[in-house]
Structure formats: C-alpha cells, structure tokens
C-alpha positions as MATLAB code, in Angstrom:
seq = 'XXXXXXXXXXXXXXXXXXXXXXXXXXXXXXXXXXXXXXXXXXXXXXXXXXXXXXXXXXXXXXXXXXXXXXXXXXXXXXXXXXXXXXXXXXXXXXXXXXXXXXXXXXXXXXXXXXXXXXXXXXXXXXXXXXXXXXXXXXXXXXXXXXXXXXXXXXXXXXXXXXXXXXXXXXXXXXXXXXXXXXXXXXXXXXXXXXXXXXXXXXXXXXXXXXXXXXXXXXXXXXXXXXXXXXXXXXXXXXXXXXXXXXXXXXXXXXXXXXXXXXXXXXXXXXXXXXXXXXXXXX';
ca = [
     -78.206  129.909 -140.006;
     -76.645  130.542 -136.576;
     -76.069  127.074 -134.178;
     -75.708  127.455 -130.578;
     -74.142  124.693 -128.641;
     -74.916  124.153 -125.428;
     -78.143  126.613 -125.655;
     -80.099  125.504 -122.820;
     -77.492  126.390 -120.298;
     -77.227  129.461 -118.581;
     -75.508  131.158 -120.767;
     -76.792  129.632 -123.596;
     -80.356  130.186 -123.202;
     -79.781  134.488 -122.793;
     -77.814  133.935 -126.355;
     -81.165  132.545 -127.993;
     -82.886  135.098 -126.621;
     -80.645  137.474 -127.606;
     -80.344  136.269 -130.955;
     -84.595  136.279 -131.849;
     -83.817  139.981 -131.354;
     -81.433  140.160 -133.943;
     -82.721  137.725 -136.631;
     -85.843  135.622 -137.561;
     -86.091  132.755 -134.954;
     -86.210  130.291 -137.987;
     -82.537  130.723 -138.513;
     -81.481  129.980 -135.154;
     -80.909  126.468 -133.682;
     -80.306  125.376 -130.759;
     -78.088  122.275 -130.439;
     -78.825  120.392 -127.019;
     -78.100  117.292 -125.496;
     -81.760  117.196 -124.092;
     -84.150  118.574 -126.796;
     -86.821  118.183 -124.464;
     -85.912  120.618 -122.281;
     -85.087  123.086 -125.173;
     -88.535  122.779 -126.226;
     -89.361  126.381 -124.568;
     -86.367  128.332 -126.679;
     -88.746  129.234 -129.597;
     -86.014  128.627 -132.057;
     -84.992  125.124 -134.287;
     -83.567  122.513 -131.935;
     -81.270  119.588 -133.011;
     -80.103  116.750 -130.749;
     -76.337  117.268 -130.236;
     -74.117  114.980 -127.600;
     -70.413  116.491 -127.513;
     -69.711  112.512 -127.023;
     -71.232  111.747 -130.305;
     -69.541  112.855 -133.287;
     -72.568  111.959 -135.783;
     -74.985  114.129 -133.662;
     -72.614  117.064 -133.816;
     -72.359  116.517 -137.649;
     -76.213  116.309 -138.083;
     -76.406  119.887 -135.754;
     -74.491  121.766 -137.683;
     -75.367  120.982 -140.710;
     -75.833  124.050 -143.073;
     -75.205  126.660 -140.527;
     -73.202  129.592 -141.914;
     -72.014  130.155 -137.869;
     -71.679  128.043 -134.870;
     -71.331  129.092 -131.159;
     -69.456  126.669 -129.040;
     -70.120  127.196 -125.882;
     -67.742  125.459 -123.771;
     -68.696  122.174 -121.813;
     -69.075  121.550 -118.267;
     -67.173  118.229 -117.851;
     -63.681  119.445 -116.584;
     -61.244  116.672 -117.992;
     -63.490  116.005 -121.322;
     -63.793  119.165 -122.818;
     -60.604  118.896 -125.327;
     -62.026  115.650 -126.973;
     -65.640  117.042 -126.931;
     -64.708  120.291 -128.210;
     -62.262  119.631 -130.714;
     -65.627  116.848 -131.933;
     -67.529  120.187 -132.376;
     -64.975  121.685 -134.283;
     -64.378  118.947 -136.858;
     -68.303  119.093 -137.387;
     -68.191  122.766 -138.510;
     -65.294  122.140 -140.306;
     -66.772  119.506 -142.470;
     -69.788  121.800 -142.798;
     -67.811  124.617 -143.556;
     -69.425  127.178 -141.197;
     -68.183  130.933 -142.051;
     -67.494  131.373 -138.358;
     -66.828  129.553 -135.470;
     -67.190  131.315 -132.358;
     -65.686  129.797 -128.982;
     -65.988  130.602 -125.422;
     -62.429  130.797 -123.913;
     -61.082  131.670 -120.611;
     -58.687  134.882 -119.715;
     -55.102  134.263 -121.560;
     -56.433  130.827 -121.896;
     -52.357  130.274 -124.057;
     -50.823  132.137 -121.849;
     -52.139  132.044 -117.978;
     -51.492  129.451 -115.133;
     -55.076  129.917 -114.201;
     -56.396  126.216 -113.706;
     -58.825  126.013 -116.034;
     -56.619  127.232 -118.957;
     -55.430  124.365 -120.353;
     -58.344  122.711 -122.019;
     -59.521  125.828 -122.944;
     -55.974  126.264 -124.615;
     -56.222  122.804 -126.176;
     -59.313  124.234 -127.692;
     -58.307  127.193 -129.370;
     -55.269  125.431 -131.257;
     -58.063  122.745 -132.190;
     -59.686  125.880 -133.978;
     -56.770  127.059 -135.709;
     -55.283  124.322 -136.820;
     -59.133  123.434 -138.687;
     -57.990  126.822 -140.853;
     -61.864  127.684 -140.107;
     -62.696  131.409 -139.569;
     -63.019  131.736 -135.984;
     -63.804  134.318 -133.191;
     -62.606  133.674 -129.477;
     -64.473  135.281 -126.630;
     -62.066  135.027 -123.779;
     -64.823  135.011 -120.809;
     -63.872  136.177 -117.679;
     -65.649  135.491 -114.392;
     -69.204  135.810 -113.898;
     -70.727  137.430 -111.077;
     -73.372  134.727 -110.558;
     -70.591  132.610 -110.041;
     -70.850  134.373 -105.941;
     -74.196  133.426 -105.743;
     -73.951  130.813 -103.071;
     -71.261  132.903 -101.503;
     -74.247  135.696 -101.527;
     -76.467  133.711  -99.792;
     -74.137  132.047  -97.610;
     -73.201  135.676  -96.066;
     -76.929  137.045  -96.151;
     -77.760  133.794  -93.987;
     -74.539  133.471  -91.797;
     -72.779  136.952  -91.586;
     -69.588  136.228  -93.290;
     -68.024  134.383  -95.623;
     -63.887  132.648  -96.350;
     -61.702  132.723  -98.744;
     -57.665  132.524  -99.493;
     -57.668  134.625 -102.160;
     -56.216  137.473 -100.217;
     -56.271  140.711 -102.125;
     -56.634  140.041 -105.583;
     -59.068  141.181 -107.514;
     -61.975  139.694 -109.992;
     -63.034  141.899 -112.646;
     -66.445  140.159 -112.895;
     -69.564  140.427 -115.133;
     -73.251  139.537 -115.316;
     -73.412  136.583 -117.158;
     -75.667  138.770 -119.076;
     -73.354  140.652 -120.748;
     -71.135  137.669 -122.045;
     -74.222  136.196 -123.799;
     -74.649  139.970 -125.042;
     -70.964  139.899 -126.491;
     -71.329  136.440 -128.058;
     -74.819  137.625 -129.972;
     -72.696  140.762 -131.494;
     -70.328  138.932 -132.812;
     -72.545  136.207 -134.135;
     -74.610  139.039 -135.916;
     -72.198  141.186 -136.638;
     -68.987  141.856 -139.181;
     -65.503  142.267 -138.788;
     -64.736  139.682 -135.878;
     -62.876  136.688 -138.421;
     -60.063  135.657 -136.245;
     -59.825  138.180 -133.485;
     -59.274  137.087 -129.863;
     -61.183  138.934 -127.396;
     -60.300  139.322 -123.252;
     -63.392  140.021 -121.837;
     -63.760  141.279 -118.573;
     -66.044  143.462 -116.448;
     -65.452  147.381 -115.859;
     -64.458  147.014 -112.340;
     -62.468  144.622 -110.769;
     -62.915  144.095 -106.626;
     -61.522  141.837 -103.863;
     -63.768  139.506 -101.741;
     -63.160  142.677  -98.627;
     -65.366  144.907 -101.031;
     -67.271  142.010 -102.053;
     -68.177  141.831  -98.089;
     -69.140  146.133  -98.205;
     -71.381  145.299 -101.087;
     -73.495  142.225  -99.430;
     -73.559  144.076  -96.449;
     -74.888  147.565  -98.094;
     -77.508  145.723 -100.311;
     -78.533  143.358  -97.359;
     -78.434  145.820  -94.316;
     -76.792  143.820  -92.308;
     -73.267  143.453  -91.292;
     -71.240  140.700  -93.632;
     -67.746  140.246  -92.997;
     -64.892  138.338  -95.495;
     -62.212  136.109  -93.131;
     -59.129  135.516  -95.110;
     -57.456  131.704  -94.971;
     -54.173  129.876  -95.561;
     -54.852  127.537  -98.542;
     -54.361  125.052  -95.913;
     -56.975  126.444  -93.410;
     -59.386  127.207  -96.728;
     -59.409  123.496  -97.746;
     -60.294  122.139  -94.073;
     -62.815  124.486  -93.847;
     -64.265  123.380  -96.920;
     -63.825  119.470  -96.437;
     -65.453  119.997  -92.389;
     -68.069  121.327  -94.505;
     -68.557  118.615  -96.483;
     -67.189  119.189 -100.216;
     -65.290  116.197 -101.990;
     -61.423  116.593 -101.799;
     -61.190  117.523 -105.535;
     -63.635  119.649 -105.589;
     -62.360  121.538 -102.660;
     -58.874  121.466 -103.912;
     -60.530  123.191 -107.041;
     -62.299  125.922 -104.794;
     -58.628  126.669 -103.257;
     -57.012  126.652 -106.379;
     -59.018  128.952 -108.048;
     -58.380  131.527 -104.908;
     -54.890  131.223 -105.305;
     -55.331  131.885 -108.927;
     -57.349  135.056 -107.738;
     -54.639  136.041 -105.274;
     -51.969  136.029 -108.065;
     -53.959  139.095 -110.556;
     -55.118  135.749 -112.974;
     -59.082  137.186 -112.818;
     -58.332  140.945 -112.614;
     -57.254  142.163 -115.049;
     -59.468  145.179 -116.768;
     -59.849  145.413 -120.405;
     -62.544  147.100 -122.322;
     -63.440  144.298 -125.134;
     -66.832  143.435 -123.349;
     -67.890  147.209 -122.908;
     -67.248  147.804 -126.659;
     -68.441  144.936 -127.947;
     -72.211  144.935 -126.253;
     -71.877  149.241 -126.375;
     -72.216  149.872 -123.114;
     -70.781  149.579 -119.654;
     -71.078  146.238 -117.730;
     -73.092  145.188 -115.375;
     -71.894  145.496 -111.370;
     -71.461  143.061 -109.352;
     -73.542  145.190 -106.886;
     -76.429  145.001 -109.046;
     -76.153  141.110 -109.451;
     -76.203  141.008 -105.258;
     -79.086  142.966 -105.227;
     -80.515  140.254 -107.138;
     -79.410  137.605 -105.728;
     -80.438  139.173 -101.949;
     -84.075  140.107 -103.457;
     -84.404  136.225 -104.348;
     -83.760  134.763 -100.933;
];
C-alpha cells in the first residue's frame, strides 16, 4: 500500500494519477486534510491533519510506502513533518519518500532550513527513506506569465542567474518511479530541469509564444521590494519574493543535474512549453 500526503495538491493529485497507472487503485491512498475534496482521486482516502498526530497515525496505517509531500505553512513544516515521520515510523513503512529542496543541508537558499530540519527528522527515525530534492517549478511563473502577456513586461532583482526549472509534471513523474520502483533506499536525489534560463530569456520566450513584445526590467532589492509593496503585497511576503531573487542571482536554483531526466526516462519538460500553456489559458 502506497500513502500520499498531501494528494489533493498540485502536485499531489498528478502523483495519484500517476500511480493508478502503475498499480491497482485499491492500494493507493490518499491522505488529505479535506477528504471531501479528494473524493474525485479514485483511490482510498484517509483524513490526515499534519497538526494531528492521531490522524497521521490512522493514515498510514499498513502502508508498505509513504510520500510526504512537503507542507505549505512556511514556519510549521518541521513540527508537521517530523509528526508524519514518527507515524511511518511506528507503522514501519519500507520507504519513506520526502520532497526536499536543492542542497536543502547545504544551501543558503531561504527555504532550506525546514526542509533541512526534515531530512535529519528522517534519518535519525533509521526508516528507509528516499529524498527527492525538487527544484523549481515552472508553474511557479505563472502569474509572472500573465502579468507580461497583459502588461508588456515584467521585474525582478534576480539579475542573471539562472533557474533550471521543470513542469511540475515531471516531479510528480519522479516521485511515482521511485514509489514503484527498486533500488532508491536511502539515496538523495537533486532534481532539476534540463535547461536552466534567466528571467532576460524568460522575457524572449513570453514574447515568442505570445507575439507580442515582453520585456524583463532588472531592480535593486531595494527598488524590487517598493515595487512590490506600491503594488500591494504584505511586507513579508514581499521580502520573501526579493529574497528568493537574490537567492536566484547567487546560482542557488541553477544548477543542472540529470537525476529528474533519468529517473522519469526522458528529457524534461521546457519552460517554453509550460508558457505556451499558460498563454493558451488566458
């Protein structure tokens, strides 16, 4: 039995459907906070509340592998996540499967640190464990996207660094191979797209797929974070937006590695190809 955490997410919802290709839907379950709006997966679904220990215990019971896909409340993961992992732990999964961020022990990137927290969580548990290092999505430009189709340009301060960016596609992709395959107890893996690009390129691509001219203006941090709080975002969460530039400036999201590609067995998915998505949409 295979439980996914998280599963009506974005990313969790194209691992369920991933999965029913792989195995009987009867051996998948979907572990929500909501199980009403899980109702549409087509697998098992069991109430599970990363802020109730009990419920994560009563999820996971029996599975032979759990998926933990990482929350979405920055500054509560480490206590919710390391909740999930004493719940396989007592259940005694086979493999626990986590979704990490780039270098999450190593890098300065600013969401590292829980992510960090997390993975020593899962070793010191002694549990057999898999950690998919997720790099950046390219829906994760979608508002960007639309913002430039719409206005003509777009700003930034992350300069020239690069993001080697995937569909999220592909990361759900990666998780269901390792879930359903062998050989992945206690390997880390950096995933990443094929082809890293800077927000100038990103500009070319929006403008190609769009027909229109789109141009990227480069910021201070200083002039990125007034721009953002004229435009009405909260302080932190522009702070965040800046932060996460400057982690892009200094190489933190670039890097290329070819862990995704092997893992899902074929190359990934560009971020042009995501635009032209997005662009069709609007």
């Amino acid at each position: 039995m295979i439980v996914v955490t998280g599963a009506t997410g974005h990313l969790g919802r194209l691992v369920i459907a991933g999965l029913k290709e792989k195995v009987p839907a009867d051996q998948i379950v979907a572990a929500v906070r909501s199980p009403e709006k899980a109702a549409d997966l087509g697998v098992t679904v069991r109430k599970a509340d990363y802020n109730d220990p009990s419920s994560l215990a009563a999820a996971i019971e029996g599975a032979d592998k759990v998926l933990l896909i990482s929350g979405s409340e920055v500054g509560k993961r480490v206590p919710q996540h390391t909740a999930v992992v004493e719940a396989a732990k007592q259940a005694g999964v086979s493999l626990l499967v986590y979704t990490s961020a780039p270098k999450a022990d190593t890098s300065p990137l600013i969401l590292a640190p829980e992510h960090k927290a997390t993975e020593e969580a899962i070793r010191a548990a002694g549990l057999p464990y898999t950690i998919l290092r997720n790099g950046w999505y390219n829906e994760n430009y979608e508002q960007t996207v639309q913002q430039a189709v719409q206005t003509g340009g777009f700003i930034g301060s992350a300069g020239e660094g690069r993001t080697a960016s995937a569909a999220r596609a592909d990361y759900a992709a990666a998780a269901v191979a390792v879930l359903t395959g062998e050989g992945h107890e206690n390997k880390i893996y950096e995933l990443s797209g094929d082809v890293a690009w800077t927000r100038a390129e990103l500009a070319e691509t929006i403008a190609q797929v769009a027909g229109k001219p789109v141009t990227y203006t480069d910021l201070t941090p200083e002039q990125h974070k007034a721009a953002l709080l004229e435009a009405g975002l909260p302080e932190g969460t522009a702070g965040f937006v800046v932060a996460l530039d400057g982690n892009t400036k200094d190489g933190l999201l670039g890097e290329v590695t070819s862990d995704l590609h092997d893992l899902i067995g074929r190359p990934t998915t560009p971020i042009a190809d995501t635009v032209a998505e997005i662009v069709k949409s609007l």
